[in-house]
CSV table of C-alpha atoms and ligand atoms in Angstrom, one decimal:
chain,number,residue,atom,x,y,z
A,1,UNK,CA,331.9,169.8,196.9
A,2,UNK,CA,328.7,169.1,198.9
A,3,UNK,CA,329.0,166.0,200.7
A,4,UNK,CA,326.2,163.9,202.0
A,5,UNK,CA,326.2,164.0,205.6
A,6,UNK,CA,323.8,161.2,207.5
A,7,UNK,CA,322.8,160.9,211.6
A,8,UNK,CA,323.9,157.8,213.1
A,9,UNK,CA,321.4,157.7,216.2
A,10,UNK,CA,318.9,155.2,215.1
A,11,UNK,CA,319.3,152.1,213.7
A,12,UNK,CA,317.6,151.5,210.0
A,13,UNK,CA,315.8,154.8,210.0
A,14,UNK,CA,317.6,157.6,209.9
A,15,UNK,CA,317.7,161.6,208.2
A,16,UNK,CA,320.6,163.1,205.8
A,17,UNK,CA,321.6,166.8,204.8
A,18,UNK,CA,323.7,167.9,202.5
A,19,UNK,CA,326.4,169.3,204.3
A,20,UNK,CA,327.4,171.9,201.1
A,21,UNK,CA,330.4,173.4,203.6
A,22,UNK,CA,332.1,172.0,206.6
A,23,UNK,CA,332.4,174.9,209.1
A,24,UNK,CA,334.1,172.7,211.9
A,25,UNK,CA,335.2,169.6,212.3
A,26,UNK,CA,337.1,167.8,215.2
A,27,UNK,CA,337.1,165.2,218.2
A,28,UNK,CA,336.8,167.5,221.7
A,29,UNK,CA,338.1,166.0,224.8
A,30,UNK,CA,334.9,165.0,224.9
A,31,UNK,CA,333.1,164.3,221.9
A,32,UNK,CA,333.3,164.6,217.8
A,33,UNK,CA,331.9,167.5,216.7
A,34,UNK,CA,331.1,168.8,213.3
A,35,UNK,CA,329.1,171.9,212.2
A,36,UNK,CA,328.4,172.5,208.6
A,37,UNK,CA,326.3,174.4,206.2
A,38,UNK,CA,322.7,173.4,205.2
A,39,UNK,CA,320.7,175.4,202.4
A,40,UNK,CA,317.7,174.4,203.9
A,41,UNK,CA,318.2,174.2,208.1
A,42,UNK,CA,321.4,177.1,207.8
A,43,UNK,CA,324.2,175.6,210.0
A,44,UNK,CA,324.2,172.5,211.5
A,45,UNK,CA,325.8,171.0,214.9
A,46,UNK,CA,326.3,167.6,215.3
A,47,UNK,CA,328.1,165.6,218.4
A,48,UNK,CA,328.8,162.0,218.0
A,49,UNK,CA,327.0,161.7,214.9
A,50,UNK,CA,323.6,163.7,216.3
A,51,UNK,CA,321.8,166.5,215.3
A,52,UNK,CA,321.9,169.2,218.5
A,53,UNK,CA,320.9,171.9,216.7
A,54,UNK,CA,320.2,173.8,213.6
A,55,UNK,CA,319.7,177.3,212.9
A,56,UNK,CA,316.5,177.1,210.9
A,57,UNK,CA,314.4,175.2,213.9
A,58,UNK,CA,316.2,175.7,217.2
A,59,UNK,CA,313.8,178.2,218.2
A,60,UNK,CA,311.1,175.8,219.2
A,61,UNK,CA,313.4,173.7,221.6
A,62,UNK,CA,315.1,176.5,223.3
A,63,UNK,CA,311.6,178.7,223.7
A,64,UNK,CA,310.0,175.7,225.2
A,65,UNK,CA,312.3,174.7,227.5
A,66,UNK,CA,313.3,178.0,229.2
A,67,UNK,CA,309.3,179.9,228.1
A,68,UNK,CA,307.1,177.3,229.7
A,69,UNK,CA,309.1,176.6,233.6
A,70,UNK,CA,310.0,180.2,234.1
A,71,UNK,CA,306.1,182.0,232.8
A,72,UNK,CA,304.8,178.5,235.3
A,73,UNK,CA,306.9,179.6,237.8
A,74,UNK,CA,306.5,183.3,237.8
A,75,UNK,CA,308.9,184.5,239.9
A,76,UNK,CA,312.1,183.4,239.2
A,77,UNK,CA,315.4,184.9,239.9
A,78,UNK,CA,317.7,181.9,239.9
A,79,UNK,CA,318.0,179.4,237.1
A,80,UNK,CA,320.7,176.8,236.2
A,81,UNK,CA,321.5,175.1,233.0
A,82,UNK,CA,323.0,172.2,232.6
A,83,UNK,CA,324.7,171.7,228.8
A,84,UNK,CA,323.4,173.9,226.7
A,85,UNK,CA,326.6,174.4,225.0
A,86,UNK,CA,325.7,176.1,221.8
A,87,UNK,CA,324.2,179.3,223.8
A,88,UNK,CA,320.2,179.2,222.2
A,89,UNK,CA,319.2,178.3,226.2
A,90,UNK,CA,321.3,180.8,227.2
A,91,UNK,CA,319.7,183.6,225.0
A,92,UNK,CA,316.0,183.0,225.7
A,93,UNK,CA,316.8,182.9,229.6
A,94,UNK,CA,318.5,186.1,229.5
A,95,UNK,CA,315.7,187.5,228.0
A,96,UNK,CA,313.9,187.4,231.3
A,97,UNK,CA,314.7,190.6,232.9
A,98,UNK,CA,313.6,189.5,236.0
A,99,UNK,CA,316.1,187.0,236.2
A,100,UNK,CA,318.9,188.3,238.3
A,101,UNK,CA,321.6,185.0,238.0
A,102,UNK,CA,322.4,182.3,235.6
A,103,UNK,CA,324.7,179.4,235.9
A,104,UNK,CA,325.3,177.4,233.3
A,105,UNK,CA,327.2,174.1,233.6
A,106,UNK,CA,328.9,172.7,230.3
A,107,UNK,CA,331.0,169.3,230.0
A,108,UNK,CA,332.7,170.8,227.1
A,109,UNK,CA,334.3,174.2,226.3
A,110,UNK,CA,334.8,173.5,223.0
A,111,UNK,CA,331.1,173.7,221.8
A,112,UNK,CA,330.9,177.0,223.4
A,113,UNK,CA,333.9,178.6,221.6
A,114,UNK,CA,332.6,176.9,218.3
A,115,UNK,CA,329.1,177.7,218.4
A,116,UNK,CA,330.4,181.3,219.4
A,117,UNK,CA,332.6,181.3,216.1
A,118,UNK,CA,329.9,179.6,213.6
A,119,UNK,CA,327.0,179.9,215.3
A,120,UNK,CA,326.6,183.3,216.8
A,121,UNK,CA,322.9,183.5,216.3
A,122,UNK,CA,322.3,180.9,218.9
A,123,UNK,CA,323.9,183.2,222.0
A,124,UNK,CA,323.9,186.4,220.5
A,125,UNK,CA,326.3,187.6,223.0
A,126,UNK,CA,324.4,185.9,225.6
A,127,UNK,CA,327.9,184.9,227.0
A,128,UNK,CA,329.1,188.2,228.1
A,129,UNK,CA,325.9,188.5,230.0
A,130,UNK,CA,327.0,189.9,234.1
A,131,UNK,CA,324.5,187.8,235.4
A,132,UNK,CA,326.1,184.4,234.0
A,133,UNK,CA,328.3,182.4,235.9
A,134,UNK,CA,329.6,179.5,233.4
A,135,UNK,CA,331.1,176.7,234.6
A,136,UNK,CA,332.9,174.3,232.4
A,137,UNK,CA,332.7,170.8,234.4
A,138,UNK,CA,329.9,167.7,234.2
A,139,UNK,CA,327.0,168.4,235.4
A,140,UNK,CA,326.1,165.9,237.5
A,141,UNK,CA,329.4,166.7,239.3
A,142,UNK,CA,328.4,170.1,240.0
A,143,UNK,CA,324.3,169.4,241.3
A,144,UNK,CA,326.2,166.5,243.7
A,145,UNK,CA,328.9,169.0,245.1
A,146,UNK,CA,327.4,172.9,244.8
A,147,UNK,CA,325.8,174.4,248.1
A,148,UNK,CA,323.4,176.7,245.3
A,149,UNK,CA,319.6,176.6,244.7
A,150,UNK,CA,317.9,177.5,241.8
A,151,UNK,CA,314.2,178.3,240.9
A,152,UNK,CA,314.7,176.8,237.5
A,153,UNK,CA,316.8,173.6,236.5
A,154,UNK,CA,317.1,172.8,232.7
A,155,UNK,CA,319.0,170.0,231.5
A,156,UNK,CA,320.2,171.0,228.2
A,157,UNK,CA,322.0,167.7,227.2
A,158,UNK,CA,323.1,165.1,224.6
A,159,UNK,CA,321.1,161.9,224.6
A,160,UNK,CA,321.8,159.5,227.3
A,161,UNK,CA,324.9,158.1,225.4
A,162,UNK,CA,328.7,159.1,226.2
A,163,UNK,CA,328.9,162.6,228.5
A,164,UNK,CA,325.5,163.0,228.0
A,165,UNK,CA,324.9,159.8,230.3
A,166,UNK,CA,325.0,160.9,233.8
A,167,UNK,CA,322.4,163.8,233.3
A,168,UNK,CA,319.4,161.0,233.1
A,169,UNK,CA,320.5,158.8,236.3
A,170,UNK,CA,318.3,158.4,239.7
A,171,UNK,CA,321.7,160.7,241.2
A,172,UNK,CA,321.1,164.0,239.3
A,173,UNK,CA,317.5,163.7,239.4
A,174,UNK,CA,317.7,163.6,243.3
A,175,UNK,CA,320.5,166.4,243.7
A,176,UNK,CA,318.3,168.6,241.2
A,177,UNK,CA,315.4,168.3,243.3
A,178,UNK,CA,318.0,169.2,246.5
A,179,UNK,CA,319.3,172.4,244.9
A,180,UNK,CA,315.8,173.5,244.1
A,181,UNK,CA,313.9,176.0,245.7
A,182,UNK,CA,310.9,176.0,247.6
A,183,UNK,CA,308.5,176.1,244.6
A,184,UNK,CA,311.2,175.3,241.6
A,185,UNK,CA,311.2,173.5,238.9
A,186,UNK,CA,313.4,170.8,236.7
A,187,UNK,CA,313.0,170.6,233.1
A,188,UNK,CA,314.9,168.6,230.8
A,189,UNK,CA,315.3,167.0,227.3
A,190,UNK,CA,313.7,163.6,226.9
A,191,UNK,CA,314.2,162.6,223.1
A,192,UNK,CA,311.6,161.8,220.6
A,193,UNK,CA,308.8,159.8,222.8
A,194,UNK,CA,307.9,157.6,219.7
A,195,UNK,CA,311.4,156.6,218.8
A,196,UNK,CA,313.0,156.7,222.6
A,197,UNK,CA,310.1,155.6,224.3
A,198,UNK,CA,312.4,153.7,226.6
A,199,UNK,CA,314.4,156.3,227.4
A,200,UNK,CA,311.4,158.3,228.3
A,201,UNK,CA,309.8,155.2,230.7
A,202,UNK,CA,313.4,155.3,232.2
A,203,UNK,CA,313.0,159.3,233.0
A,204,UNK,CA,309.6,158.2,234.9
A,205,UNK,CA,310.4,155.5,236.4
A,206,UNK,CA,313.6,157.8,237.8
A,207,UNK,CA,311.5,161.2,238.3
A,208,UNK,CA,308.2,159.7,240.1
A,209,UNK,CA,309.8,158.5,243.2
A,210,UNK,CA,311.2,161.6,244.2
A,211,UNK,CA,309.3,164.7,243.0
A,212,UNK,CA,305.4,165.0,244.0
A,213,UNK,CA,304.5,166.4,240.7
A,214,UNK,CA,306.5,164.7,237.4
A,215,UNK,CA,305.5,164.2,234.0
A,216,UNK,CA,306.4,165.3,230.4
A,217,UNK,CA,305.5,168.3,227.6
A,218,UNK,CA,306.5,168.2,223.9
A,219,UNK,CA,307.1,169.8,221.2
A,220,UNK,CA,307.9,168.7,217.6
A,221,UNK,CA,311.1,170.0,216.3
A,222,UNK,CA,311.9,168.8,212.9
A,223,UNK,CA,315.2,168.0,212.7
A,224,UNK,CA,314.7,165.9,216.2
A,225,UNK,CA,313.0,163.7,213.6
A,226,UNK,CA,310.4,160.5,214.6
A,227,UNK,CA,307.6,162.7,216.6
A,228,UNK,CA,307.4,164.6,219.5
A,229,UNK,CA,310.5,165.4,221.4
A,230,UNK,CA,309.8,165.0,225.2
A,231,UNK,CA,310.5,167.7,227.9
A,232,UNK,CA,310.5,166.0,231.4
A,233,UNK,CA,308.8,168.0,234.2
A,234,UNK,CA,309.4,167.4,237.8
A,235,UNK,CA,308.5,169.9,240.7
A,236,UNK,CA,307.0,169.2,244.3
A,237,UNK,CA,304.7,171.8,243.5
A,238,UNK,CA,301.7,170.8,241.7
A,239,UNK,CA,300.3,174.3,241.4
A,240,UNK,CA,302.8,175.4,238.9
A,241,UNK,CA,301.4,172.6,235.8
A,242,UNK,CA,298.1,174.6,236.6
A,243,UNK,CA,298.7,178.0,235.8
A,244,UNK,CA,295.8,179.3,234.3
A,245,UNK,CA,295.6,180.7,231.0
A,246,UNK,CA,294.7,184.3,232.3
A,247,UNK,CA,298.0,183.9,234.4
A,248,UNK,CA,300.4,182.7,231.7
A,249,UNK,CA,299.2,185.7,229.3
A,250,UNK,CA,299.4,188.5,232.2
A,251,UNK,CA,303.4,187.3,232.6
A,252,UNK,CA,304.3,186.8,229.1
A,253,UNK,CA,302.9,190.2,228.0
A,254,UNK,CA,304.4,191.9,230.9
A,255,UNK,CA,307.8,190.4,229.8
A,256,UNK,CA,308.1,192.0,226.7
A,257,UNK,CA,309.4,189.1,225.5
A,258,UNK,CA,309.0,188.3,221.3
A,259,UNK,CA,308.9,184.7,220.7
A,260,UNK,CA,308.5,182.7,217.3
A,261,UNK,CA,307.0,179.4,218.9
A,262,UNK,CA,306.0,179.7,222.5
A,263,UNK,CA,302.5,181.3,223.8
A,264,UNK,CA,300.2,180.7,226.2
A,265,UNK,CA,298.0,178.6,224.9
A,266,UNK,CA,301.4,176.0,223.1
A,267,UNK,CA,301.9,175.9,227.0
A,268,UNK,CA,299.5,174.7,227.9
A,269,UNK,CA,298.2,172.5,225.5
A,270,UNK,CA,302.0,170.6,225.3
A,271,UNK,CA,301.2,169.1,228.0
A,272,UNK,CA,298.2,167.4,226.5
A,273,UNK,CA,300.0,163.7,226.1
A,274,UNK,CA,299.1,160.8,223.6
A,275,UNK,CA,297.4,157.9,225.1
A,276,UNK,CA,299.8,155.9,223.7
A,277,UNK,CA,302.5,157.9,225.8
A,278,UNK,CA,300.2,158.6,229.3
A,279,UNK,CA,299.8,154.6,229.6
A,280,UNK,CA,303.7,154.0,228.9
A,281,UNK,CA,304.0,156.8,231.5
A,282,UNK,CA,301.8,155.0,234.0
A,283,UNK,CA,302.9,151.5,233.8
A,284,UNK,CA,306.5,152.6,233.5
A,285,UNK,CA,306.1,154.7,237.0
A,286,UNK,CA,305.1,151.7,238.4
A,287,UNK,CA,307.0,149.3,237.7
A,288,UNK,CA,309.9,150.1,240.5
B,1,SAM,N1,319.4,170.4,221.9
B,1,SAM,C1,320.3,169.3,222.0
B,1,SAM,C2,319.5,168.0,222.0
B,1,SAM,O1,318.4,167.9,222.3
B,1,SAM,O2,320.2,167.0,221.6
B,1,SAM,C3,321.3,169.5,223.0
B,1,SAM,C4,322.2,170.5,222.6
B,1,SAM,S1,323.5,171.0,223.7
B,1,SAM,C5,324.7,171.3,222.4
B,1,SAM,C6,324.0,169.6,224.5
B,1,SAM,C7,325.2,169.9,225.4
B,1,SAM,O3,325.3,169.0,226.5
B,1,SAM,C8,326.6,169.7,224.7
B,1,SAM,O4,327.2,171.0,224.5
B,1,SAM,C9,327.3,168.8,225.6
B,1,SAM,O5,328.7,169.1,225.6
B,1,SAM,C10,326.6,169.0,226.9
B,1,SAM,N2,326.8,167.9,227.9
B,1,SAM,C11,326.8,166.5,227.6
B,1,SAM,N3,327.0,165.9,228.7
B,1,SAM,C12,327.2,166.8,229.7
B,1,SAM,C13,327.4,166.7,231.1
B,1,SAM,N4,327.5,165.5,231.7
B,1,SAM,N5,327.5,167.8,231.8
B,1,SAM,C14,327.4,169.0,231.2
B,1,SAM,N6,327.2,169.2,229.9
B,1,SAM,C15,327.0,168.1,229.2
């Protein structure tokens, strides 16, 4: 019997699916998760009564935050990811052949081995990839401790609430910057700038005093509902937010890379802010 299924994260506003079959259902050693089925978004996964991700619209998220760092970049051979359980991450940065080593760093096993089993269009055997190195631990544990470096960070995490916590404090912001490379970038997922504006000042008030170049891109995803969902951007190299058009399009097209959401021009125009955003951003920065 379909059963009405509804996301806890705001309070008095809020989104509902049917969930017409429960897939998975279970509290991890780290969280509650739940995927179901959904005839219009496919399968669903939830964590602590959140939408992660869906079938029908996770391309947009994962395309945009693996797409616009590593085409910015340009010549990346390292990249970490922190979270990311469910494997769509994982996927589009395999996809870069020029990519020679992936580590990923997930709090939780049991979101891989589900999304494996009921989501296997988010990895798409992405796991069994040689050049991954997965790591089941917090990730703010690992950027403190490993001796590694990366030419592209993403933080692929839960809201700021239970394990997802530590990945937005002043701590893994600085030892992200220390296992970067000379030239790399940090990219990470902000929440819905309208609805967790606070969350986002937090972010910039955190990011601006240690990386030369900070700021945020978007995208809207719909089942991230409320807006824009916020992709924070930190580097200490301001070149890489400027890469010209021409640049982007020789990169992507020499990647051979098919993408649903992600060209070019989205990448550079999603940087392109709201007023109502760029002055939060500004005062928020600050205020220290
Ligand atoms: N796209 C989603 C969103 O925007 O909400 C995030 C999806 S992904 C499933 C989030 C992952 O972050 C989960 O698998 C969760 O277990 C992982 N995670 C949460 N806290 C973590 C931590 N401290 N270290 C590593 N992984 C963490």
């Amino acid at each position: 019997m379909t059963k009405v299924w509804s996301e806890t994260l705001y309070d008095a506003f809020g989104q509902h699916f049917n969930a017409d079959k429960v897939l998975f259902e279970s509290k991890t050693a780290h969280q509650h998760l739940l995927i179901f089925q959904n005839a219009k978004f496919g399968r669903v996964m939830a964590l602590d009564g959140v939408v992660q991700t869906t079938e029908r619209d996770e391309f947009i998220y994962h395309e945009m935050l693996t797409h616009v760092p590593i085409f910015a970049h340009g010549g990346v051979k390292r990249v970490l990811i922190v979270g990311g359980g469910d494997g769509g991450m994982l996927r589009e940065v395999c996809r870069h052949r020029s990519v020679k080593s992936i580590t990923q760093v997930e709090i939780d096993q049991a979101v891989v081995d589900m999304a494996i089993q009921y989501m296997p269009g988010h990895s798409q055997g992405a796991y069994d990839d040689p050049r991954l190195n997965l790591v089941i631990a917090d990730g703010l544990v690992f950027v403190r401790d490993t001796k590694e470096k990366f030419d592209v960070i993403i933080s692929d995490s839960t809201d700021p609430i239970g394990p997802g916590e530590t990945l937005f404090t002043e701590g893994f912001y600085a030892n992200c910057k220390r296992c970067l490379n000379k030239g790399g970038v940090l990219v990470t997922q902000n929440g819905v700038a309208f609805m967790q504006l606070e969350e986002v000042k937090t972010t910039a008030k955190r990011l601006a005093p240690l990386y030369k170049d900070w700021g945020f891109y978007g995208a809207a995803v719909p089942t991230y509902i409320g807006g824009i969902m916020t992709f924070a951007w930190a580097t200490d190299t301001k070149a890489l937010r400027a890469t010209s058009l021409p640049v982007l399009k020789r990169r992507f097209k020499r990647s051979k890379i098919n993408t649903r959401y992600y060209n070019p021009e989205i990448h550079q125009a999603a940087f392109a802010l709201p007023q109502y955003l760029q002055e939060s951003l500004q005062s928020a920065s600050k205020a220290r």
